[in-house]
Amino acid sequence: MCLHGQGLQCQPFSCPQGTGCILDGGVRCCEAGEGATCRLELGGLFTTFDGFSGLTPMPVMSSAYELATLVGSRPEDPDWFHVIVDFLPCPGCTALKPRVIVGFRDGCAAVGTNQEIWVNGRPARLPAQVGAGVVARWAEGSRVVIERPPTLRVLVGPEGAVALRASPALRGRLRAACGDYNGVAADDLMLPGRLRGASLIDVFQACRAPGFNNCAEKLVTPAVTRHFTG
């Protein structure tokens, strides 16, 4: 706690048993120890479910990218979902923030660049029911949570940071930019057709979301391989 004229005051704190302290969008919070998290920090790191990380690729113009979906599933399947970040054109903006779209078989929620909320195509106030077993609500730090307990939780911060939390039930069942969640970070640069990409730029290009008005073909990011760890 920062006190006026008295500097920084600290006190011991620990998360409850079975949880851990994490930094999510600049906010410290407690999170269940089971499962894995994929994070997208604008201007920072992108980290897959299996822990591969590198500088977040940033689009030059409008593009939409699929972060996660179920392998081999279709929108009519009960467990189907996808998580998309859509960078909309914004003339004069100093920084791009994505619109985040989370779709399920029977519902869809979207978080706009200014934390506007749409549920099933209409403006909504939180908390709101998105579909069967899916809710959208506010969390600490002005973050929006869209979750289908106990398997999936998506957090969207006011600065555009996105965190996807997947339960062990989804291990090995995922694909797209956040990786396959198989416990092996070394294969998270794999492209469709089992081709290996050179960087996260290749991965994001391969995961451009179909059905969106994507205007750009290029991404820019510091292309220095030593920035990537795995």
mmCIF file with all atom_site columns, C-alpha atoms in Angstrom:
data_model
loop_
_atom_site.group_PDB
_atom_site.id
_atom_site.type_symbol
_atom_site.label_atom_id
_atom_site.label_alt_id
_atom_site.label_comp_id
_atom_site.label_asym_id
_atom_site.label_entity_id
_atom_site.label_seq_id
_atom_site.pdbx_PDB_ins_code
_atom_site.Cartn_x
_atom_site.Cartn_y
_atom_site.Cartn_z
_atom_site.occupancy
_atom_site.B_iso_or_equiv
_atom_site.pdbx_formal_charge
_atom_site.auth_seq_id
_atom_site.auth_comp_id
_atom_site.auth_asym_id
_atom_site.auth_atom_id
_atom_site.pdbx_PDB_model_num
ATOM 1   C CA . MET A 1 1   ? 0.000   0.000   0.000   1.00 0.00 ? 1   MET A CA 1
ATOM 2   C CA . CYS A 1 2   ? 1.375   3.416   -0.962  1.00 0.00 ? 2   CYS A CA 1
ATOM 3   C CA . LEU A 1 3   ? 0.689   5.997   1.770   1.00 0.00 ? 3   LEU A CA 1
ATOM 4   C CA . HIS A 1 4   ? 0.973   9.740   1.149   1.00 0.00 ? 4   HIS A CA 1
ATOM 5   C CA . GLY A 1 5   ? 4.118   11.062  2.794   1.00 0.00 ? 5   GLY A CA 1
ATOM 6   C CA . GLN A 1 6   ? 4.892   7.709   4.407   1.00 0.00 ? 6   GLN A CA 1
ATOM 7   C CA . GLY A 1 7   ? 6.237   5.696   1.499   1.00 0.00 ? 7   GLY A CA 1
ATOM 8   C CA . LEU A 1 8   ? 5.358   2.079   0.813   1.00 0.00 ? 8   LEU A CA 1
ATOM 9   C CA . GLN A 1 9   ? 3.764   0.005   3.580   1.00 0.00 ? 9   GLN A CA 1
ATOM 10  C CA . CYS A 1 10  ? 3.882   -3.792  3.203   1.00 0.00 ? 10  CYS A CA 1
ATOM 11  C CA . GLN A 1 11  ? 2.264   -6.624  5.101   1.00 0.00 ? 11  GLN A CA 1
ATOM 12  C CA . PRO A 1 12  ? 2.602   -10.415 4.738   1.00 0.00 ? 12  PRO A CA 1
ATOM 13  C CA . PHE A 1 13  ? 0.075   -12.091 2.477   1.00 0.00 ? 13  PHE A CA 1
ATOM 14  C CA . SER A 1 14  ? -0.320  -15.596 1.103   1.00 0.00 ? 14  SER A CA 1
ATOM 15  C CA . CYS A 1 15  ? -2.882  -17.191 -1.189  1.00 0.00 ? 15  CYS A CA 1
ATOM 16  C CA . PRO A 1 16  ? -5.176  -19.930 0.150   1.00 0.00 ? 16  PRO A CA 1
ATOM 17  C CA . GLN A 1 17  ? -3.981  -23.507 -0.055  1.00 0.00 ? 17  GLN A CA 1
ATOM 18  C CA . GLY A 1 18  ? -4.296  -24.951 -3.555  1.00 0.00 ? 18  GLY A CA 1
ATOM 19  C CA . THR A 1 19  ? -3.898  -21.562 -5.236  1.00 0.00 ? 19  THR A CA 1
ATOM 20  C CA . GLY A 1 20  ? -0.932  -19.455 -6.267  1.00 0.00 ? 20  GLY A CA 1
ATOM 21  C CA . CYS A 1 21  ? -0.155  -15.763 -6.597  1.00 0.00 ? 21  CYS A CA 1
ATOM 22  C CA . ILE A 1 22  ? 0.084   -14.626 -10.227 1.00 0.00 ? 22  ILE A CA 1
ATOM 23  C CA . LEU A 1 23  ? 0.504   -11.322 -12.059 1.00 0.00 ? 23  LEU A CA 1
ATOM 24  C CA . ASP A 1 24  ? -2.459  -10.940 -14.417 1.00 0.00 ? 24  ASP A CA 1
ATOM 25  C CA . GLY A 1 25  ? -2.637  -7.740  -16.472 1.00 0.00 ? 25  GLY A CA 1
ATOM 26  C CA . GLY A 1 26  ? -0.535  -5.908  -13.895 1.00 0.00 ? 26  GLY A CA 1
ATOM 27  C CA . VAL A 1 27  ? -2.760  -7.033  -11.004 1.00 0.00 ? 27  VAL A CA 1
ATOM 28  C CA . ARG A 1 28  ? -1.645  -9.556  -8.387  1.00 0.00 ? 28  ARG A CA 1
ATOM 29  C CA . CYS A 1 29  ? -4.306  -12.163 -7.639  1.00 0.00 ? 29  CYS A CA 1
ATOM 30  C CA . CYS A 1 30  ? -4.744  -15.726 -6.402  1.00 0.00 ? 30  CYS A CA 1
ATOM 31  C CA . GLU A 1 31  ? -5.485  -18.417 -8.962  1.00 0.00 ? 31  GLU A CA 1
ATOM 32  C CA . ALA A 1 32  ? -6.218  -22.135 -8.682  1.00 0.00 ? 32  ALA A CA 1
ATOM 33  C CA . GLY A 1 33  ? -3.112  -24.226 -9.101  1.00 0.00 ? 33  GLY A CA 1
ATOM 34  C CA . GLU A 1 34  ? -4.671  -26.736 -11.488 1.00 0.00 ? 34  GLU A CA 1
ATOM 35  C CA . GLY A 1 35  ? -4.807  -26.074 -15.187 1.00 0.00 ? 35  GLY A CA 1
ATOM 36  C CA . ALA A 1 36  ? -2.794  -23.771 -17.424 1.00 0.00 ? 36  ALA A CA 1
ATOM 37  C CA . THR A 1 37  ? -2.985  -20.153 -18.577 1.00 0.00 ? 37  THR A CA 1
ATOM 38  C CA . CYS A 1 38  ? -2.279  -18.522 -21.929 1.00 0.00 ? 38  CYS A CA 1
ATOM 39  C CA . ARG A 1 39  ? -1.582  -14.783 -21.726 1.00 0.00 ? 39  ARG A CA 1
ATOM 40  C CA . LEU A 1 40  ? -1.465  -11.985 -24.269 1.00 0.00 ? 40  LEU A CA 1
ATOM 41  C CA . GLU A 1 41  ? 0.090   -8.727  -23.053 1.00 0.00 ? 41  GLU A CA 1
ATOM 42  C CA . LEU A 1 42  ? 0.105   -5.895  -25.572 1.00 0.00 ? 42  LEU A CA 1
ATOM 43  C CA . GLY A 1 43  ? 3.617   -4.553  -25.848 1.00 0.00 ? 43  GLY A CA 1
ATOM 44  C CA . GLY A 1 44  ? 4.798   -7.414  -23.655 1.00 0.00 ? 44  GLY A CA 1
ATOM 45  C CA . LEU A 1 45  ? 4.933   -11.184 -23.720 1.00 0.00 ? 45  LEU A CA 1
ATOM 46  C CA . PHE A 1 46  ? 2.629   -13.739 -25.247 1.00 0.00 ? 46  PHE A CA 1
ATOM 47  C CA . THR A 1 47  ? 2.739   -17.029 -23.311 1.00 0.00 ? 47  THR A CA 1
ATOM 48  C CA . THR A 1 48  ? 1.145   -20.309 -24.407 1.00 0.00 ? 48  THR A CA 1
ATOM 49  C CA . PHE A 1 49  ? -0.584  -22.869 -22.188 1.00 0.00 ? 49  PHE A CA 1
ATOM 50  C CA . ASP A 1 50  ? 2.623   -24.906 -22.106 1.00 0.00 ? 50  ASP A CA 1
ATOM 51  C CA . GLY A 1 51  ? 4.817   -21.957 -21.166 1.00 0.00 ? 51  GLY A CA 1
ATOM 52  C CA . PHE A 1 52  ? 6.455   -20.996 -24.466 1.00 0.00 ? 52  PHE A CA 1
ATOM 53  C CA . SER A 1 53  ? 6.783   -17.207 -24.537 1.00 0.00 ? 53  SER A CA 1
ATOM 54  C CA . GLY A 1 54  ? 7.904   -14.429 -26.847 1.00 0.00 ? 54  GLY A CA 1
ATOM 55  C CA . LEU A 1 55  ? 7.125   -10.836 -27.710 1.00 0.00 ? 55  LEU A CA 1
ATOM 56  C CA . THR A 1 56  ? 3.465   -10.385 -28.605 1.00 0.00 ? 56  THR A CA 1
ATOM 57  C CA . PRO A 1 57  ? 3.103   -9.843  -32.388 1.00 0.00 ? 57  PRO A CA 1
ATOM 58  C CA . MET A 1 58  ? 1.205   -6.651  -33.116 1.00 0.00 ? 58  MET A CA 1
ATOM 59  C CA . PRO A 1 59  ? -0.893  -6.195  -36.273 1.00 0.00 ? 59  PRO A CA 1
ATOM 60  C CA . VAL A 1 60  ? -0.302  -3.245  -38.569 1.00 0.00 ? 60  VAL A CA 1
ATOM 61  C CA . MET A 1 61  ? -3.974  -3.005  -39.530 1.00 0.00 ? 61  MET A CA 1
ATOM 62  C CA . SER A 1 62  ? -7.208  -4.784  -38.774 1.00 0.00 ? 62  SER A CA 1
ATOM 63  C CA . SER A 1 63  ? -6.769  -8.522  -38.222 1.00 0.00 ? 63  SER A CA 1
ATOM 64  C CA . ALA A 1 64  ? -8.454  -11.159 -36.073 1.00 0.00 ? 64  ALA A CA 1
ATOM 65  C CA . TYR A 1 65  ? -6.647  -14.113 -34.532 1.00 0.00 ? 65  TYR A CA 1
ATOM 66  C CA . GLU A 1 66  ? -7.890  -17.314 -32.941 1.00 0.00 ? 66  GLU A CA 1
ATOM 67  C CA . LEU A 1 67  ? -6.251  -17.900 -29.568 1.00 0.00 ? 67  LEU A CA 1
ATOM 68  C CA . ALA A 1 68  ? -7.877  -21.216 -28.669 1.00 0.00 ? 68  ALA A CA 1
ATOM 69  C CA . THR A 1 69  ? -10.491 -23.713 -29.797 1.00 0.00 ? 69  THR A CA 1
ATOM 70  C CA . LEU A 1 70  ? -11.182 -27.429 -29.426 1.00 0.00 ? 70  LEU A CA 1
ATOM 71  C CA . VAL A 1 71  ? -9.447  -29.807 -31.814 1.00 0.00 ? 71  VAL A CA 1
ATOM 72  C CA . GLY A 1 72  ? -11.824 -31.325 -34.353 1.00 0.00 ? 72  GLY A CA 1
ATOM 73  C CA . SER A 1 73  ? -14.923 -29.679 -32.905 1.00 0.00 ? 73  SER A CA 1
ATOM 74  C CA . ARG A 1 74  ? -17.666 -27.825 -34.771 1.00 0.00 ? 74  ARG A CA 1
ATOM 75  C CA . PRO A 1 75  ? -19.942 -24.995 -33.608 1.00 0.00 ? 75  PRO A CA 1
ATOM 76  C CA . GLU A 1 76  ? -22.804 -27.472 -33.204 1.00 0.00 ? 76  GLU A CA 1
ATOM 77  C CA . ASP A 1 77  ? -20.834 -29.654 -30.762 1.00 0.00 ? 77  ASP A CA 1
ATOM 78  C CA . PRO A 1 78  ? -21.826 -29.188 -27.089 1.00 0.00 ? 78  PRO A CA 1
ATOM 79  C CA . ASP A 1 79  ? -18.285 -28.476 -25.887 1.00 0.00 ? 79  ASP A CA 1
ATOM 80  C CA . TRP A 1 80  ? -17.242 -26.225 -28.780 1.00 0.00 ? 80  TRP A CA 1
ATOM 81  C CA . PHE A 1 81  ? -15.780 -22.808 -28.076 1.00 0.00 ? 81  PHE A CA 1
ATOM 82  C CA . HIS A 1 82  ? -13.353 -20.365 -29.593 1.00 0.00 ? 82  HIS A CA 1
ATOM 83  C CA . VAL A 1 83  ? -11.553 -17.306 -28.280 1.00 0.00 ? 83  VAL A CA 1
ATOM 84  C CA . ILE A 1 84  ? -10.665 -14.579 -30.788 1.00 0.00 ? 84  ILE A CA 1
ATOM 85  C CA . VAL A 1 85  ? -8.812  -11.272 -30.482 1.00 0.00 ? 85  VAL A CA 1
ATOM 86  C CA . ASP A 1 86  ? -9.886  -8.837  -33.167 1.00 0.00 ? 86  ASP A CA 1
ATOM 87  C CA . PHE A 1 87  ? -7.771  -5.709  -33.729 1.00 0.00 ? 87  PHE A CA 1
ATOM 88  C CA . LEU A 1 88  ? -10.110 -3.158  -35.259 1.00 0.00 ? 88  LEU A CA 1
ATOM 89  C CA . PRO A 1 89  ? -8.879  -0.214  -37.375 1.00 0.00 ? 89  PRO A CA 1
ATOM 90  C CA . CYS A 1 90  ? -8.474  2.902   -35.261 1.00 0.00 ? 90  CYS A CA 1
ATOM 91  C CA . PRO A 1 91  ? -7.143  5.957   -37.163 1.00 0.00 ? 91  PRO A CA 1
ATOM 92  C CA . GLY A 1 92  ? -5.181  8.227   -34.866 1.00 0.00 ? 92  GLY A CA 1
ATOM 93  C CA . CYS A 1 93  ? -4.962  5.724   -31.997 1.00 0.00 ? 93  CYS A CA 1
ATOM 94  C CA . THR A 1 94  ? -1.600  5.628   -30.244 1.00 0.00 ? 94  THR A CA 1
ATOM 95  C CA . ALA A 1 95  ? -2.075  1.983   -29.220 1.00 0.00 ? 95  ALA A CA 1
ATOM 96  C CA . LEU A 1 96  ? -4.222  -0.868  -30.454 1.00 0.00 ? 96  LEU A CA 1
ATOM 97  C CA . LYS A 1 97  ? -6.392  -2.850  -28.069 1.00 0.00 ? 97  LYS A CA 1
ATOM 98  C CA . PRO A 1 98  ? -8.258  -5.942  -29.220 1.00 0.00 ? 98  PRO A CA 1
ATOM 99  C CA . ARG A 1 99  ? -11.922 -6.682  -29.117 1.00 0.00 ? 99  ARG A CA 1
ATOM 100 C CA . VAL A 1 100 ? -12.163 -10.105 -27.451 1.00 0.00 ? 100 VAL A CA 1
ATOM 101 C CA . ILE A 1 101 ? -14.827 -12.526 -28.676 1.00 0.00 ? 101 ILE A CA 1
ATOM 102 C CA . VAL A 1 102 ? -15.640 -15.760 -26.854 1.00 0.00 ? 102 VAL A CA 1
ATOM 103 C CA . GLY A 1 103 ? -18.095 -18.003 -28.685 1.00 0.00 ? 103 GLY A CA 1
ATOM 104 C CA . PHE A 1 104 ? -19.905 -21.126 -27.517 1.00 0.00 ? 104 PHE A CA 1
ATOM 105 C CA . ARG A 1 105 ? -22.469 -23.344 -29.195 1.00 0.00 ? 105 ARG A CA 1
ATOM 106 C CA . ASP A 1 106 ? -25.421 -21.474 -27.683 1.00 0.00 ? 106 ASP A CA 1
ATOM 107 C CA . GLY A 1 107 ? -24.010 -18.045 -26.924 1.00 0.00 ? 107 GLY A CA 1
ATOM 108 C CA . CYS A 1 108 ? -21.357 -15.440 -27.556 1.00 0.00 ? 108 CYS A CA 1
ATOM 109 C CA . ALA A 1 109 ? -19.829 -12.640 -25.486 1.00 0.00 ? 109 ALA A CA 1
ATOM 110 C CA . ALA A 1 110 ? -17.623 -9.809  -26.707 1.00 0.00 ? 110 ALA A CA 1
ATOM 111 C CA . VAL A 1 111 ? -15.573 -7.249  -24.799 1.00 0.00 ? 111 VAL A CA 1
ATOM 112 C CA . GLY A 1 112 ? -14.879 -4.038  -26.700 1.00 0.00 ? 112 GLY A CA 1
ATOM 113 C CA . THR A 1 113 ? -11.757 -1.879  -26.671 1.00 0.00 ? 113 THR A CA 1
ATOM 114 C CA . ASN A 1 114 ? -13.305 0.359   -24.001 1.00 0.00 ? 114 ASN A CA 1
ATOM 115 C CA . GLN A 1 115 ? -14.712 -2.529  -21.937 1.00 0.00 ? 115 GLN A CA 1
ATOM 116 C CA . GLU A 1 116 ? -18.114 -2.358  -23.620 1.00 0.00 ? 116 GLU A CA 1
ATOM 117 C CA . ILE A 1 117 ? -19.913 -5.683  -23.272 1.00 0.00 ? 117 ILE A CA 1
ATOM 118 C CA . TRP A 1 118 ? -22.088 -7.474  -25.818 1.00 0.00 ? 118 TRP A CA 1
ATOM 119 C CA . VAL A 1 119 ? -23.878 -10.714 -25.094 1.00 0.00 ? 119 VAL A CA 1
ATOM 120 C CA . ASN A 1 120 ? -25.395 -12.551 -28.045 1.00 0.00 ? 120 ASN A CA 1
ATOM 121 C CA . GLY A 1 121 ? -25.102 -9.469  -30.216 1.00 0.00 ? 121 GLY A CA 1
ATOM 122 C CA . ARG A 1 122 ? -26.657 -6.970  -27.823 1.00 0.00 ? 122 ARG A CA 1
ATOM 123 C CA . PRO A 1 123 ? -25.182 -4.486  -25.321 1.00 0.00 ? 123 PRO A CA 1
ATOM 124 C CA . ALA A 1 124 ? -25.318 -5.986  -21.836 1.00 0.00 ? 124 ALA A CA 1
ATOM 125 C CA . ARG A 1 125 ? -24.745 -5.198  -18.198 1.00 0.00 ? 125 ARG A CA 1
ATOM 126 C CA . LEU A 1 126 ? -22.804 -7.601  -16.025 1.00 0.00 ? 126 LEU A CA 1
ATOM 127 C CA . PRO A 1 127 ? -23.313 -10.122 -14.603 1.00 0.00 ? 127 PRO A CA 1
ATOM 128 C CA . ALA A 1 128 ? -25.026 -11.719 -17.605 1.00 0.00 ? 128 ALA A CA 1
ATOM 129 C CA . GLN A 1 129 ? -25.881 -15.219 -18.745 1.00 0.00 ? 129 GLN A CA 1
ATOM 130 C CA . VAL A 1 130 ? -24.216 -15.972 -22.066 1.00 0.00 ? 130 VAL A CA 1
ATOM 131 C CA . GLY A 1 131 ? -25.419 -19.540 -22.612 1.00 0.00 ? 131 GLY A CA 1
ATOM 132 C CA . ALA A 1 132 ? -25.907 -22.806 -20.771 1.00 0.00 ? 132 ALA A CA 1
ATOM 133 C CA . GLY A 1 133 ? -23.370 -22.789 -17.959 1.00 0.00 ? 133 GLY A CA 1
ATOM 134 C CA . VAL A 1 134 ? -21.591 -19.675 -19.300 1.00 0.00 ? 134 VAL A CA 1
ATOM 135 C CA . VAL A 1 135 ? -21.566 -16.360 -17.432 1.00 0.00 ? 135 VAL A CA 1
ATOM 136 C CA . ALA A 1 136 ? -19.895 -12.981 -17.905 1.00 0.00 ? 136 ALA A CA 1
ATOM 137 C CA . ARG A 1 137 ? -19.093 -10.852 -14.863 1.00 0.00 ? 137 ARG A CA 1
ATOM 138 C CA . TRP A 1 138 ? -16.806 -8.175  -13.487 1.00 0.00 ? 138 TRP A CA 1
ATOM 139 C CA . ALA A 1 139 ? -13.669 -9.069  -11.534 1.00 0.00 ? 139 ALA A CA 1
ATOM 140 C CA . GLU A 1 140 ? -11.195 -7.024  -9.520  1.00 0.00 ? 140 GLU A CA 1
ATOM 141 C CA . GLY A 1 141 ? -9.036  -4.577  -11.409 1.00 0.00 ? 141 GLY A CA 1
ATOM 142 C CA . SER A 1 142 ? -11.909 -3.629  -13.776 1.00 0.00 ? 142 SER A CA 1
ATOM 143 C CA . ARG A 1 143 ? -11.437 -6.898  -15.616 1.00 0.00 ? 143 ARG A CA 1
ATOM 144 C CA . VAL A 1 144 ? -14.179 -8.806  -17.407 1.00 0.00 ? 144 VAL A CA 1
ATOM 145 C CA . VAL A 1 145 ? -14.461 -12.562 -16.836 1.00 0.00 ? 145 VAL A CA 1
ATOM 146 C CA . ILE A 1 146 ? -16.232 -14.880 -19.273 1.00 0.00 ? 146 ILE A CA 1
ATOM 147 C CA . GLU A 1 147 ? -16.283 -18.411 -17.926 1.00 0.00 ? 147 GLU A CA 1
ATOM 148 C CA . ARG A 1 148 ? -17.718 -21.868 -18.355 1.00 0.00 ? 148 ARG A CA 1
ATOM 149 C CA . PRO A 1 149 ? -16.825 -23.562 -15.070 1.00 0.00 ? 149 PRO A CA 1
ATOM 150 C CA . PRO A 1 150 ? -14.878 -25.635 -14.480 1.00 0.00 ? 150 PRO A CA 1
ATOM 151 C CA . THR A 1 151 ? -13.116 -25.916 -17.863 1.00 0.00 ? 151 THR A CA 1
ATOM 152 C CA . LEU A 1 152 ? -12.575 -22.403 -19.257 1.00 0.00 ? 152 LEU A CA 1
ATOM 153 C CA . ARG A 1 153 ? -12.149 -18.861 -17.978 1.00 0.00 ? 153 ARG A CA 1
ATOM 154 C CA . VAL A 1 154 ? -11.226 -15.813 -20.063 1.00 0.00 ? 154 VAL A CA 1
ATOM 155 C CA . LEU A 1 155 ? -10.131 -12.575 -18.387 1.00 0.00 ? 155 LEU A CA 1
ATOM 156 C CA . VAL A 1 156 ? -9.917  -9.287  -20.287 1.00 0.00 ? 156 VAL A CA 1
ATOM 157 C CA . GLY A 1 157 ? -8.159  -6.314  -18.699 1.00 0.00 ? 157 GLY A CA 1
ATOM 158 C CA . PRO A 1 158 ? -8.890  -2.633  -19.369 1.00 0.00 ? 158 PRO A CA 1
ATOM 159 C CA . GLU A 1 159 ? -5.530  -2.238  -21.154 1.00 0.00 ? 159 GLU A CA 1
ATOM 160 C CA . GLY A 1 160 ? -6.262  -5.080  -23.562 1.00 0.00 ? 160 GLY A CA 1
ATOM 161 C CA . ALA A 1 161 ? -4.437  -7.889  -21.747 1.00 0.00 ? 161 ALA A CA 1
ATOM 162 C CA . VAL A 1 162 ? -6.102  -11.291 -22.186 1.00 0.00 ? 162 VAL A CA 1
ATOM 163 C CA . ALA A 1 163 ? -5.671  -14.432 -20.052 1.00 0.00 ? 163 ALA A CA 1
ATOM 164 C CA . LEU A 1 164 ? -7.216  -17.817 -20.881 1.00 0.00 ? 164 LEU A CA 1
ATOM 165 C CA . ARG A 1 165 ? -7.376  -20.377 -18.076 1.00 0.00 ? 165 ARG A CA 1
ATOM 166 C CA . ALA A 1 166 ? -7.953  -23.989 -19.205 1.00 0.00 ? 166 ALA A CA 1
ATOM 167 C CA . SER A 1 167 ? -8.597  -26.888 -16.853 1.00 0.00 ? 167 SER A CA 1
ATOM 168 C CA . PRO A 1 168 ? -6.762  -30.240 -17.081 1.00 0.00 ? 168 PRO A CA 1
ATOM 169 C CA . ALA A 1 169 ? -9.873  -31.631 -18.830 1.00 0.00 ? 169 ALA A CA 1
ATOM 170 C CA . LEU A 1 170 ? -8.779  -29.681 -21.937 1.00 0.00 ? 170 LEU A CA 1
ATOM 171 C CA . ARG A 1 171 ? -5.213  -31.004 -21.950 1.00 0.00 ? 171 ARG A CA 1
ATOM 172 C CA . GLY A 1 172 ? -4.214  -32.083 -25.449 1.00 0.00 ? 172 GLY A CA 1
ATOM 173 C CA . ARG A 1 173 ? -7.579  -31.004 -26.891 1.00 0.00 ? 173 ARG A CA 1
ATOM 174 C CA . LEU A 1 174 ? -6.752  -27.430 -27.911 1.00 0.00 ? 174 LEU A CA 1
ATOM 175 C CA . ARG A 1 175 ? -5.273  -25.737 -30.958 1.00 0.00 ? 175 ARG A CA 1
ATOM 176 C CA . ALA A 1 176 ? -4.598  -22.214 -32.320 1.00 0.00 ? 176 ALA A CA 1
ATOM 177 C CA . ALA A 1 177 ? -2.130  -19.582 -31.144 1.00 0.00 ? 177 ALA A CA 1
ATOM 178 C CA . CYS A 1 178 ? -2.190  -20.534 -27.453 1.00 0.00 ? 178 CYS A CA 1
ATOM 179 C CA . GLY A 1 179 ? -0.883  -23.993 -28.320 1.00 0.00 ? 179 GLY A CA 1
ATOM 180 C CA . ASP A 1 180 ? -2.124  -27.541 -27.845 1.00 0.00 ? 180 ASP A CA 1
ATOM 181 C CA . TYR A 1 181 ? -1.737  -27.746 -24.034 1.00 0.00 ? 181 TYR A CA 1
ATOM 182 C CA . ASN A 1 182 ? 0.099   -31.063 -24.168 1.00 0.00 ? 182 ASN A CA 1
ATOM 183 C CA . GLY A 1 183 ? 2.756   -30.171 -21.623 1.00 0.00 ? 183 GLY A CA 1
ATOM 184 C CA . VAL A 1 184 ? 5.454   -29.687 -24.272 1.00 0.00 ? 184 VAL A CA 1
ATOM 185 C CA . ALA A 1 185 ? 6.449   -26.059 -24.887 1.00 0.00 ? 185 ALA A CA 1
ATOM 186 C CA . ALA A 1 186 ? 8.873   -26.990 -27.664 1.00 0.00 ? 186 ALA A CA 1
ATOM 187 C CA . ASP A 1 187 ? 6.110   -27.729 -30.187 1.00 0.00 ? 187 ASP A CA 1
ATOM 188 C CA . ASP A 1 188 ? 4.098   -24.526 -29.717 1.00 0.00 ? 188 ASP A CA 1
ATOM 189 C CA . LEU A 1 189 ? 5.488   -23.019 -32.930 1.00 0.00 ? 189 LEU A CA 1
ATOM 190 C CA . MET A 1 190 ? 3.907   -25.853 -34.925 1.00 0.00 ? 190 MET A CA 1
ATOM 191 C CA . LEU A 1 191 ? 1.812   -24.691 -37.877 1.00 0.00 ? 191 LEU A CA 1
ATOM 192 C CA . PRO A 1 192 ? -1.040  -26.516 -39.667 1.00 0.00 ? 192 PRO A CA 1
ATOM 193 C CA . GLY A 1 193 ? 0.290   -29.496 -41.583 1.00 0.00 ? 193 GLY A CA 1
ATOM 194 C CA . ARG A 1 194 ? 2.857   -30.152 -38.832 1.00 0.00 ? 194 ARG A CA 1
ATOM 195 C CA . LEU A 1 195 ? 5.161   -27.488 -40.249 1.00 0.00 ? 195 LEU A CA 1
ATOM 196 C CA . ARG A 1 196 ? 7.321   -25.651 -37.759 1.00 0.00 ? 196 ARG A CA 1
ATOM 197 C CA . GLY A 1 197 ? 7.238   -21.861 -37.784 1.00 0.00 ? 197 GLY A CA 1
ATOM 198 C CA . ALA A 1 198 ? 10.225  -19.654 -37.156 1.00 0.00 ? 198 ALA A CA 1
ATOM 199 C CA . SER A 1 199 ? 8.503   -17.365 -34.645 1.00 0.00 ? 199 SER A CA 1
ATOM 200 C CA . LEU A 1 200 ? 5.228   -16.356 -33.058 1.00 0.00 ? 200 LEU A CA 1
ATOM 201 C CA . ILE A 1 201 ? 4.637   -14.124 -36.080 1.00 0.00 ? 201 ILE A CA 1
ATOM 202 C CA . ASP A 1 202 ? 4.226   -17.268 -38.202 1.00 0.00 ? 202 ASP A CA 1
ATOM 203 C CA . VAL A 1 203 ? 1.917   -18.817 -35.613 1.00 0.00 ? 203 VAL A CA 1
ATOM 204 C CA . PHE A 1 204 ? -0.370  -15.781 -35.463 1.00 0.00 ? 204 PHE A CA 1
ATOM 205 C CA . GLN A 1 205 ? -0.483  -15.517 -39.243 1.00 0.00 ? 205 GLN A CA 1
ATOM 206 C CA . ALA A 1 206 ? -1.544  -19.169 -39.435 1.00 0.00 ? 206 ALA A CA 1
ATOM 207 C CA . CYS A 1 207 ? -4.223  -18.567 -36.786 1.00 0.00 ? 207 CYS A CA 1
ATOM 208 C CA . ARG A 1 208 ? -6.018  -15.687 -38.467 1.00 0.00 ? 208 ARG A CA 1
ATOM 209 C CA . ALA A 1 209 ? -9.694  -16.190 -37.756 1.00 0.00 ? 209 ALA A CA 1
ATOM 210 C CA . PRO A 1 210 ? -11.908 -17.051 -40.730 1.00 0.00 ? 210 PRO A CA 1
ATOM 211 C CA . GLY A 1 211 ? -15.024 -14.980 -41.311 1.00 0.00 ? 211 GLY A CA 1
ATOM 212 C CA . PHE A 1 212 ? -13.538 -11.666 -40.188 1.00 0.00 ? 212 PHE A CA 1
ATOM 213 C CA . ASN A 1 213 ? -12.715 -8.686  -42.369 1.00 0.00 ? 213 ASN A CA 1
ATOM 214 C CA . ASN A 1 214 ? -8.937  -9.012  -42.167 1.00 0.00 ? 214 ASN A CA 1
ATOM 215 C CA . CYS A 1 215 ? -7.218  -6.240  -44.083 1.00 0.00 ? 215 CYS A CA 1
ATOM 216 C CA . ALA A 1 216 ? -3.554  -6.824  -43.263 1.00 0.00 ? 216 ALA A CA 1
ATOM 217 C CA . GLU A 1 217 ? -1.104  -9.432  -44.371 1.00 0.00 ? 217 GLU A CA 1
ATOM 218 C CA . LYS A 1 218 ? 1.826   -8.327  -42.222 1.00 0.00 ? 218 LYS A CA 1
ATOM 219 C CA . LEU A 1 219 ? 2.620   -8.264  -38.515 1.00 0.00 ? 219 LEU A CA 1
ATOM 220 C CA . VAL A 1 220 ? 5.407   -6.278  -36.940 1.00 0.00 ? 220 VAL A CA 1
ATOM 221 C CA . THR A 1 221 ? 7.394   -7.210  -33.854 1.00 0.00 ? 221 THR A CA 1
ATOM 222 C CA . PRO A 1 222 ? 11.071  -7.068  -32.949 1.00 0.00 ? 222 PRO A CA 1
ATOM 223 C CA . ALA A 1 223 ? 12.265  -10.076 -34.956 1.00 0.00 ? 223 ALA A CA 1
ATOM 224 C CA . VAL A 1 224 ? 15.104  -11.143 -32.695 1.00 0.00 ? 224 VAL A CA 1
ATOM 225 C CA . THR A 1 225 ? 15.104  -14.843 -31.954 1.00 0.00 ? 225 THR A CA 1
ATOM 226 C CA . ARG A 1 226 ? 16.892  -14.436 -28.654 1.00 0.00 ? 226 ARG A CA 1
ATOM 227 C CA . HIS A 1 227 ? 13.711  -12.845 -27.271 1.00 0.00 ? 227 HIS A CA 1
ATOM 228 C CA . PHE A 1 228 ? 11.954  -16.201 -27.537 1.00 0.00 ? 228 PHE A CA 1
ATOM 229 C CA . THR A 1 229 ? 12.249  -18.808 -24.814 1.00 0.00 ? 229 THR A CA 1
ATOM 230 C CA . GLY A 1 230 ? 10.837  -22.277 -24.631 1.00 0.00 ? 230 GLY A CA 1
#
